[in-house]
Amino acid sequence: MNVGDAAERSGLPAKTIRYYEEIGLIRPARAENGYRDYSGDDVHRLAFLRRARNLGFSIDDCRQLMALYQDRDRASHDVREIAAAHVRAIEEKVRELQSMRSTLQKLIHACHGDDRPDCPILDDMAGAADQVPA
């Protein structure tokens, strides 16, 4: 099947599929005319990649997961460790986002939100900019 059909069946844009081929995540066969020829297995791998990316895995993680998926002699521990590391990264990002939210809520509360030019939000940002080493 062509890239349009593979895109429709996998749920990925054709541009993404071409990118995945460019970086070596998939390798569709080539027809005699040189066009890509995607198989059902290719579409299955593309759907796998779509799901992994939707879960937030990096391209490198996807490469490792795809290799493990295709390796029937794999140890599930290896897959579990990649997923656990990803969860730890998500948890760290959540902590960072909660901290940002808390800071912004404090700044919003400190801001009068009226016609006066003084603004604690901008003052805080400018203060942070002043603290950056040259």
mmCIF file of C-alpha atoms in Angstrom:
data_model
loop_
_atom_site.group_PDB
_atom_site.id
_atom_site.type_symbol
_atom_site.label_atom_id
_atom_site.label_comp_id
_atom_site.label_asym_id
_atom_site.label_seq_id
_atom_site.Cartn_x
_atom_site.Cartn_y
_atom_site.Cartn_z
ATOM 1 C CA MET A 1 0.000 0.000 0.000
ATOM 2 C CA ASN A 2 1.130 3.572 -0.536
ATOM 3 C CA VAL A 3 1.916 6.119 2.168
ATOM 4 C CA GLY A 4 -1.588 7.606 2.030
ATOM 5 C CA ASP A 5 -3.174 4.233 2.730
ATOM 6 C CA ALA A 6 -0.648 3.516 5.477
ATOM 7 C CA ALA A 7 -1.393 6.918 6.996
ATOM 8 C CA GLU A 8 -5.124 6.296 6.998
ATOM 9 C CA ARG A 9 -4.778 2.829 8.517
ATOM 10 C CA SER A 10 -2.182 3.756 11.138
ATOM 11 C CA GLY A 11 -3.681 7.080 12.172
ATOM 12 C CA LEU A 12 -0.447 8.945 11.459
ATOM 13 C CA PRO A 13 0.089 11.770 8.968
ATOM 14 C CA ALA A 14 2.023 10.812 5.847
ATOM 15 C CA LYS A 15 4.660 13.404 6.759
ATOM 16 C CA THR A 16 5.262 11.649 10.096
ATOM 17 C CA ILE A 17 5.528 8.287 8.371
ATOM 18 C CA ARG A 18 8.132 9.652 5.965
ATOM 19 C CA TYR A 19 10.036 11.125 8.919
ATOM 20 C CA TYR A 20 9.974 7.775 10.739
ATOM 21 C CA GLU A 21 11.415 6.180 7.629
ATOM 22 C CA GLU A 22 14.063 8.910 7.328
ATOM 23 C CA ILE A 23 15.288 8.275 10.882
ATOM 24 C CA GLY A 24 15.161 4.501 10.468
ATOM 25 C CA LEU A 25 12.196 3.629 12.699
ATOM 26 C CA ILE A 26 10.485 1.834 9.817
ATOM 27 C CA ARG A 27 11.758 0.459 6.537
ATOM 28 C CA PRO A 28 9.002 -0.178 4.022
ATOM 29 C CA ALA A 29 9.737 -2.197 0.920
ATOM 30 C CA ARG A 30 10.186 -0.394 -2.380
ATOM 31 C CA ALA A 31 8.168 -1.282 -5.451
ATOM 32 C CA GLU A 32 9.900 -1.639 -8.825
ATOM 33 C CA ASN A 33 9.044 1.995 -9.579
ATOM 34 C CA GLY A 34 10.835 3.088 -6.363
ATOM 35 C CA TYR A 35 7.667 3.996 -4.467
ATOM 36 C CA ARG A 36 7.293 2.924 -0.863
ATOM 37 C CA ASP A 37 5.203 -0.206 -0.445
ATOM 38 C CA TYR A 38 3.831 -0.524 3.096
ATOM 39 C CA SER A 39 2.771 -3.929 4.360
ATOM 40 C CA GLY A 40 0.274 -4.784 7.056
ATOM 41 C CA ASP A 41 3.215 -5.317 9.414
ATOM 42 C CA ASP A 42 4.484 -1.822 8.605
ATOM 43 C CA VAL A 43 1.070 -0.380 9.452
ATOM 44 C CA HIS A 44 1.065 -2.352 12.695
ATOM 45 C CA ARG A 45 4.492 -0.922 13.588
ATOM 46 C CA LEU A 46 3.290 2.574 12.718
ATOM 47 C CA ALA A 47 0.261 2.162 14.992
ATOM 48 C CA PHE A 48 2.647 0.936 17.722
ATOM 49 C CA LEU A 49 4.755 4.067 17.260
ATOM 50 C CA ARG A 50 1.665 6.303 17.298
ATOM 51 C CA ARG A 51 0.571 4.821 20.625
ATOM 52 C CA ALA A 52 4.059 5.076 22.121
ATOM 53 C CA ARG A 53 4.391 8.716 21.028
ATOM 54 C CA ASN A 54 0.899 9.473 22.382
ATOM 55 C CA LEU A 55 2.138 8.140 25.723
ATOM 56 C CA GLY A 56 4.969 10.672 25.508
ATOM 57 C CA PHE A 57 7.884 8.357 24.766
ATOM 58 C CA SER A 58 10.803 10.015 23.007
ATOM 59 C CA ILE A 59 11.954 8.916 19.581
ATOM 60 C CA ASP A 60 14.924 7.175 21.199
ATOM 61 C CA ASP A 61 12.609 5.365 23.618
ATOM 62 C CA CYS A 62 10.386 4.392 20.677
ATOM 63 C CA ARG A 63 13.411 2.990 18.877
ATOM 64 C CA GLN A 64 14.282 0.876 21.930
ATOM 65 C CA LEU A 65 10.680 -0.216 22.476
ATOM 66 C CA MET A 66 10.291 -1.144 18.814
ATOM 67 C CA ALA A 67 13.470 -3.224 18.948
ATOM 68 C CA LEU A 68 12.237 -4.968 22.080
ATOM 69 C CA TYR A 69 8.802 -5.501 20.564
ATOM 70 C CA GLN A 70 10.359 -7.215 17.565
ATOM 71 C CA ASP A 71 12.745 -9.291 19.719
ATOM 72 C CA ARG A 72 10.855 -12.383 20.870
ATOM 73 C CA ASP A 73 13.786 -13.276 23.167
ATOM 74 C CA ARG A 74 13.454 -9.990 25.043
ATOM 75 C CA ALA A 75 13.164 -9.742 28.792
ATOM 76 C CA SER A 76 10.052 -7.908 29.930
ATOM 77 C CA HIS A 77 12.255 -6.275 32.564
ATOM 78 C CA ASP A 78 13.930 -4.249 29.815
ATOM 79 C CA VAL A 79 10.571 -2.912 28.622
ATOM 80 C CA ARG A 80 9.441 -2.247 32.168
ATOM 81 C CA GLU A 81 12.570 -0.230 32.929
ATOM 82 C CA ILE A 82 12.020 2.053 29.929
ATOM 83 C CA ALA A 83 8.415 2.613 31.003
ATOM 84 C CA ALA A 84 9.399 3.193 34.638
ATOM 85 C CA ALA A 85 12.052 5.739 33.623
ATOM 86 C CA HIS A 86 9.427 7.512 31.537
ATOM 87 C CA VAL A 87 7.050 7.634 34.505
ATOM 88 C CA ARG A 88 9.814 9.146 36.650
ATOM 89 C CA ALA A 89 10.385 11.831 33.998
ATOM 90 C CA ILE A 90 6.642 12.540 33.853
ATOM 91 C CA GLU A 91 6.508 12.845 37.649
ATOM 92 C CA GLU A 92 9.379 15.341 37.580
ATOM 93 C CA LYS A 93 7.635 17.352 34.879
ATOM 94 C CA VAL A 94 4.428 17.349 36.950
ATOM 95 C CA ARG A 95 6.383 18.710 39.945
ATOM 96 C CA GLU A 96 7.851 21.447 37.742
ATOM 97 C CA LEU A 97 4.430 22.353 36.375
ATOM 98 C CA GLN A 98 2.903 22.442 39.870
ATOM 99 C CA SER A 99 5.688 24.752 41.012
ATOM 100 C CA MET A 100 5.097 27.045 38.014
ATOM 101 C CA ARG A 101 1.378 27.074 38.735
ATOM 102 C CA SER A 102 1.955 27.932 42.386
ATOM 103 C CA THR A 103 4.328 30.784 41.524
ATOM 104 C CA LEU A 104 1.966 32.197 38.915
ATOM 105 C CA GLN A 105 -1.008 31.969 41.277
ATOM 106 C CA LYS A 106 0.927 33.956 43.907
ATOM 107 C CA LEU A 107 1.907 36.558 41.328
ATOM 108 C CA ILE A 108 -1.637 36.831 40.006
ATOM 109 C CA HIS A 109 -2.909 37.281 43.560
ATOM 110 C CA ALA A 110 -0.326 40.049 44.151
ATOM 111 C CA CYS A 111 -1.324 41.894 40.960
ATOM 112 C CA HIS A 112 -4.034 44.531 41.342
ATOM 113 C CA GLY A 113 -5.151 44.097 37.732
ATOM 114 C CA ASP A 114 -6.153 47.732 37.449
ATOM 115 C CA ASP A 115 -5.075 50.714 35.326
ATOM 116 C CA ARG A 116 -1.887 51.356 37.308
ATOM 117 C CA PRO A 117 1.390 50.536 35.522
ATOM 118 C CA ASP A 118 3.010 48.660 38.416
ATOM 119 C CA CYS A 119 2.833 44.921 37.887
ATOM 120 C CA PRO A 120 4.238 42.323 40.301
ATOM 121 C CA ILE A 121 4.153 39.721 37.548
ATOM 122 C CA LEU A 122 6.438 41.710 35.249
ATOM 123 C CA ASP A 123 8.573 42.828 38.209
ATOM 124 C CA ASP A 124 9.149 39.182 39.156
ATOM 125 C CA MET A 125 10.113 38.268 35.603
ATOM 126 C CA ALA A 126 12.463 41.240 35.372
ATOM 127 C CA GLY A 127 14.002 40.288 38.716
ATOM 128 C CA ALA A 128 14.600 36.775 37.455
ATOM 129 C CA ALA A 129 16.205 38.203 34.325
ATOM 130 C CA ASP A 130 18.499 40.367 36.477
ATOM 131 C CA GLN A 131 19.730 37.242 38.274
ATOM 132 C CA VAL A 132 20.928 35.487 35.105
ATOM 133 C CA PRO A 133 24.748 35.539 34.928
ATOM 134 C CA ALA A 134 26.249 37.420 31.983
#
